[in-house]
Amino acid sequence: MGKSPCCDKARVKRGAWSREEDAILTTFVARFANAGNWTTLPHKAGLRRCGKSCRLRWLNYLRPALRRGGFTEEEDGLILSLYGHIGSKWSAIAAKLPGRTDNDVKNHWSTKLKKRHVMLMSTAAAPSTPPAGVAPPATPPPALVDLEAALATVDDGGELTCEAEQLYAELMGLIEQQPTGHGQQRSLL
DNA sequence: AAATAGGGCAACCGCACCTGT
DNA sequence: CACAGGTGCGGTTGCCCTATT
C-alpha cells in the first residue's frame, strides 16, 4: 500500500529548535489547542517544521508540568520494576510517572538504568554479595516492594489486579509528594 | 593544551494502529 | 470493506559536553 510522507523533507527545517520556534509553537498550541491537528499546525503557525517534529517538541520539551532530569530513587525503582514486567513499553511506563515523557524515560533507561538492570539480573542469577566497589541498589520504598509482589501475580494478559492498581495509586501519591512534583498533565491537542 | 572516548540528551525515522470517509 | 490521513510509539542517530589520556 505505502503511505505518502508526512511532510516535504526538502522544505521543512530539521535539527535543534530555536527559542523563537519554541515560543511560536508554545503560543500556538496554547491558543489553538483544540483547533486543528499536528499536520496542519506548522503551516498555520508559520513554522517550517514537520507536524511530527512539532508534536515531539511539544510533548517532550514544551508541555507544561514536565519534570526534567533528577529522577528520584522511587521513580528509578518503578521504572526498573515495570521494565521487568512489561518490557520496553516506554509510553506505558511514562504514564505511571507524572511529568515524565516516554522519551525522557527511554533516555534515562539507556544511560543509567540499563546498567543497573543488568547488574540486578546478574545479581539475581548469582545471589551473592555485590562486587567490591559496586554500590548495592537502593532499598525500594515499601509501596514499591508491595507493588513488586502484586505485579508478580499479573496474568499474561498484562492486566493489573485491583491490588496492583491500588498500590500504583499509593506509589503515585508518594512520588507526587516529591518537591519537584507538579502533577500529571495528559491533555494535549 | 590537545586529542580522544564516553555519556547524556534532543530529535528523527519508520512502522503500526486508529479513525474518518 | 478498503483506503488514506493522522497519531502514537519504540528504536536509532547525531550532536554537544565532560572526563580522561
Short mmCIF file of C-alpha atoms (C1' of nucleotides) in Angstrom, two decimals:
data_model
loop_
_atom_site.label_atom_id
_atom_site.label_comp_id
_atom_site.label_asym_id
_atom_site.label_seq_id
_atom_site.Cartn_x
_atom_site.Cartn_y
_atom_site.Cartn_z
CA MET A 1 0.00 0.00 0.00
CA GLY A 2 2.51 2.62 1.12
CA LYS A 3 1.92 6.00 2.60
CA SER A 4 2.87 9.43 1.42
CA PRO A 5 5.48 11.11 3.61
CA CYS A 6 4.02 13.27 6.36
CA CYS A 7 5.84 16.33 5.06
CA ASP A 8 8.17 17.55 2.38
CA LYS A 9 11.62 16.90 3.79
CA ALA A 10 13.21 19.29 1.33
CA ARG A 11 11.12 22.19 2.60
CA VAL A 12 10.98 21.64 6.33
CA LYS A 13 13.65 22.68 8.78
CA ARG A 14 15.33 19.98 10.81
CA GLY A 15 17.60 19.82 13.80
CA ALA A 16 17.61 21.77 17.02
CA TRP A 17 14.74 24.13 17.77
CA SER A 18 15.40 27.83 18.27
CA ARG A 19 13.86 29.92 21.06
CA GLU A 20 11.72 31.70 18.51
CA GLU A 21 10.33 28.45 17.19
CA ASP A 22 9.65 27.25 20.72
CA ALA A 23 7.82 30.48 21.50
CA ILE A 24 5.72 30.27 18.36
CA LEU A 25 4.82 26.66 18.97
CA THR A 26 4.00 27.23 22.63
CA THR A 27 1.85 30.23 21.83
CA PHE A 28 0.07 28.50 19.01
CA VAL A 29 -0.66 25.32 20.95
CA ALA A 30 -1.86 27.36 23.93
CA ARG A 31 -4.21 29.46 21.81
CA PHE A 32 -5.45 26.89 19.36
CA ALA A 33 -5.17 23.67 21.32
CA ASN A 34 -8.45 22.34 20.00
CA ALA A 35 -8.49 23.91 16.58
CA GLY A 36 -6.64 21.54 14.32
CA ASN A 37 -4.12 18.76 14.09
CA TRP A 38 -0.38 18.37 14.18
CA THR A 39 -0.10 18.03 10.42
CA THR A 40 -1.59 21.42 9.67
CA LEU A 41 -0.28 23.16 12.78
CA PRO A 42 3.16 24.14 11.47
CA HIS A 43 1.61 25.71 8.37
CA LYS A 44 -0.93 27.64 10.40
CA ALA A 45 1.70 28.71 12.89
CA GLY A 46 4.14 29.72 10.19
CA LEU A 47 6.72 27.17 11.28
CA ARG A 48 8.86 25.43 8.69
CA ARG A 49 8.68 22.19 10.62
CA CYS A 50 7.15 18.79 10.13
CA GLY A 51 4.00 18.22 12.17
CA LYS A 52 5.54 15.22 13.81
CA SER A 53 8.52 17.30 14.80
CA CYS A 54 6.20 19.90 16.36
CA ARG A 55 4.34 17.23 18.25
CA LEU A 56 7.56 15.70 19.57
CA ARG A 57 8.94 19.07 20.60
CA TRP A 58 5.74 19.93 22.43
CA LEU A 59 5.34 16.59 24.16
CA ASN A 60 8.95 16.17 25.21
CA TYR A 61 10.05 19.69 25.92
CA LEU A 62 7.45 22.46 25.89
CA ARG A 63 4.46 20.82 27.53
CA PRO A 64 3.57 22.38 30.91
CA ALA A 65 4.26 20.46 34.13
CA LEU A 66 7.10 18.49 32.63
CA ARG A 67 9.78 17.41 35.06
CA ARG A 68 13.20 17.29 33.50
CA GLY A 69 16.10 15.25 34.88
CA GLY A 70 16.52 14.47 38.53
CA PHE A 71 14.88 11.07 38.58
CA THR A 72 14.18 10.00 42.15
CA GLU A 73 15.03 6.62 43.63
CA GLU A 74 11.30 5.85 43.70
CA GLU A 75 11.00 6.62 40.01
CA ASP A 76 14.09 4.57 39.20
CA GLY A 77 12.69 1.68 41.18
CA LEU A 78 9.34 1.92 39.48
CA ILE A 79 10.92 2.03 36.02
CA LEU A 80 13.08 -0.98 36.79
CA SER A 81 10.11 -2.83 38.16
CA LEU A 82 7.82 -2.03 35.26
CA TYR A 83 10.51 -2.81 32.71
CA GLY A 84 10.94 -6.19 34.32
CA HIS A 85 7.25 -6.91 33.83
CA ILE A 86 6.19 -5.19 30.62
CA GLY A 87 9.49 -4.58 28.85
CA SER A 88 10.24 -1.53 26.73
CA LYS A 89 6.73 -0.10 26.75
CA TRP A 90 8.07 3.37 27.44
CA SER A 91 4.79 5.17 26.97
CA ALA A 92 3.10 2.86 29.46
CA ILE A 93 5.94 3.29 31.93
CA ALA A 94 5.98 7.06 31.44
CA ALA A 95 2.22 7.15 32.06
CA LYS A 96 2.92 5.95 35.58
CA LEU A 97 5.44 8.73 36.17
CA PRO A 98 3.74 12.13 36.40
CA GLY A 99 5.50 14.78 34.38
CA ARG A 100 7.78 12.32 32.60
CA THR A 101 7.77 11.60 28.88
CA ASP A 102 8.42 8.33 27.15
CA ASN A 103 11.49 9.84 25.53
CA ASP A 104 12.77 11.01 28.90
CA VAL A 105 12.23 7.61 30.47
CA LYS A 106 13.76 5.89 27.48
CA ASN A 107 16.87 8.07 27.59
CA HIS A 108 17.17 7.65 31.35
CA TRP A 109 16.94 3.91 30.91
CA SER A 110 19.59 3.76 28.20
CA THR A 111 22.04 5.95 30.04
CA LYS A 112 21.56 4.93 33.66
CA LEU A 113 19.13 2.17 34.43
CA LYS A 114 20.13 -0.35 31.79
CA LYS A 115 23.43 -0.96 33.54
CA ARG A 116 21.68 -1.18 36.86
CA HIS A 117 19.16 -3.60 35.39
CA VAL A 118 21.93 -5.83 34.04
CA MET A 119 23.64 -5.73 37.39
CA LEU A 120 20.42 -6.66 39.16
CA MET A 121 19.84 -9.52 36.75
CA SER A 122 23.33 -10.88 37.26
CA THR A 123 22.95 -10.46 41.00
CA ALA A 124 19.66 -12.32 40.90
CA ALA A 125 21.26 -15.10 38.85
CA ALA A 126 24.07 -15.45 41.35
CA PRO A 127 22.74 -14.28 44.71
CA SER A 128 25.84 -13.19 46.46
CA THR A 129 27.35 -10.00 47.78
CA PRO A 130 27.91 -7.32 45.16
CA PRO A 131 31.39 -6.97 43.72
CA ALA A 132 33.80 -4.83 45.68
CA GLY A 133 33.39 -1.17 44.86
CA VAL A 134 29.89 -1.63 43.45
CA ALA A 135 27.19 0.03 45.48
CA PRO A 136 24.15 -2.17 46.10
CA PRO A 137 20.84 -0.97 44.67
CA ALA A 138 18.98 1.44 46.86
CA THR A 139 16.32 -0.07 49.12
CA PRO A 140 12.96 0.43 47.42
CA PRO A 141 10.15 2.09 49.33
CA PRO A 142 7.60 -0.23 50.99
CA ALA A 143 4.93 0.62 48.43
CA LEU A 144 7.27 -0.50 45.66
CA VAL A 145 8.03 -3.76 47.43
CA ASP A 146 4.30 -4.42 47.69
CA LEU A 147 3.88 -3.44 44.06
CA GLU A 148 6.57 -5.90 43.04
CA ALA A 149 4.69 -8.64 44.83
CA ALA A 150 1.40 -7.60 43.24
CA LEU A 151 2.95 -7.41 39.79
CA ALA A 152 4.21 -10.94 40.21
CA THR A 153 0.60 -12.02 40.17
CA VAL A 154 -0.24 -10.18 36.96
CA ASP A 155 -1.56 -12.61 34.37
CA ASP A 156 -0.23 -12.92 30.84
CA GLY A 157 -2.86 -10.56 29.56
CA GLY A 158 -0.97 -7.76 31.23
CA GLU A 159 -3.95 -6.54 33.25
CA LEU A 160 -3.18 -5.24 36.68
CA THR A 161 -5.07 -6.64 39.59
CA CYS A 162 -7.14 -4.30 41.73
CA GLU A 163 -4.49 -4.64 44.40
CA ALA A 164 -1.76 -3.61 41.99
CA GLU A 165 -3.81 -0.65 40.82
CA GLN A 166 -4.32 0.41 44.42
CA LEU A 167 -0.60 0.12 45.09
CA TYR A 168 0.12 2.15 41.97
CA ALA A 169 -2.11 4.89 43.32
CA GLU A 170 -0.30 4.74 46.62
CA LEU A 171 3.06 4.92 44.92
CA MET A 172 1.95 7.81 42.74
CA GLY A 173 0.90 9.68 45.82
CA LEU A 174 4.31 9.01 47.29
CA ILE A 175 6.05 10.30 44.17
CA GLU A 176 3.87 13.38 43.91
CA GLN A 177 4.92 14.37 47.41
CA GLN A 178 8.42 14.88 45.99
CA PRO A 179 9.42 18.58 45.95
CA THR A 180 9.63 18.61 42.14
CA GLY A 181 6.23 17.07 41.63
CA HIS A 182 3.84 19.10 39.51
CA GLY A 183 1.07 16.61 38.99
CA GLN A 184 0.13 14.91 35.78
CA GLN A 185 -0.83 16.81 32.66
CA ARG A 186 -2.04 14.48 29.96
CA SER A 187 -4.32 16.56 27.81
CA LEU A 188 -2.58 17.60 24.64
CA LEU A 189 -4.08 18.98 21.47
"C1'" DA B 1 46.92 22.06 25.96
"C1'" DA B 2 45.22 18.97 22.53
"C1'" DA B 3 43.11 14.70 21.21
"C1'" DT B 4 40.07 11.09 22.12
"C1'" DA B 5 36.37 8.44 24.36
"C1'" DG B 6 32.17 8.14 26.58
"C1'" DG B 7 27.84 9.85 28.46
"C1'" DG B 8 23.63 12.36 28.06
"C1'" DC B 9 20.01 14.12 25.57
"C1'" DA B 10 17.22 16.08 21.73
"C1'" DA B 11 15.45 14.91 17.58
"C1'" DC B 12 14.48 11.95 13.55
"C1'" DC B 13 12.82 7.71 11.25
"C1'" DG B 14 9.79 4.23 10.12
"C1'" DC B 15 6.26 1.20 11.41
"C1'" DA B 16 1.75 0.08 13.44
"C1'" DC B 17 -2.56 1.39 14.96
"C1'" DC B 18 -6.72 4.31 14.93
"C1'" DT B 19 -10.29 6.81 12.77
"C1'" DG B 20 -12.98 9.01 9.32
"C1'" DT B 21 -14.77 8.70 4.65
"C1'" DC C 1 -14.84 -3.16 3.47
"C1'" DA C 2 -10.99 -0.63 1.66
"C1'" DC C 3 -8.33 3.19 1.75
"C1'" DA C 4 -5.94 7.36 3.26
"C1'" DG C 5 -4.59 10.56 6.65
"C1'" DG C 6 -3.38 11.38 11.41
"C1'" DT C 7 -1.27 9.93 15.57
"C1'" DG C 8 1.49 7.22 18.85
"C1'" DC C 9 5.34 4.59 19.78
"C1'" DG C 10 9.95 2.33 20.00
"C1'" DG C 11 14.41 2.30 18.05
"C1'" DT C 12 18.18 4.82 16.39
"C1'" DT C 13 21.14 8.63 15.25
"C1'" DG C 14 23.82 12.69 15.81
"C1'" DC C 15 25.44 16.49 18.41
"C1'" DC C 16 27.35 18.58 22.45
"C1'" DC C 17 29.64 18.46 26.78
"C1'" DT C 18 32.75 16.47 30.07
"C1'" DA C 19 36.23 13.33 31.65
"C1'" DT C 20 40.33 11.01 30.66
"C1'" DT C 21 44.74 10.21 28.49
#
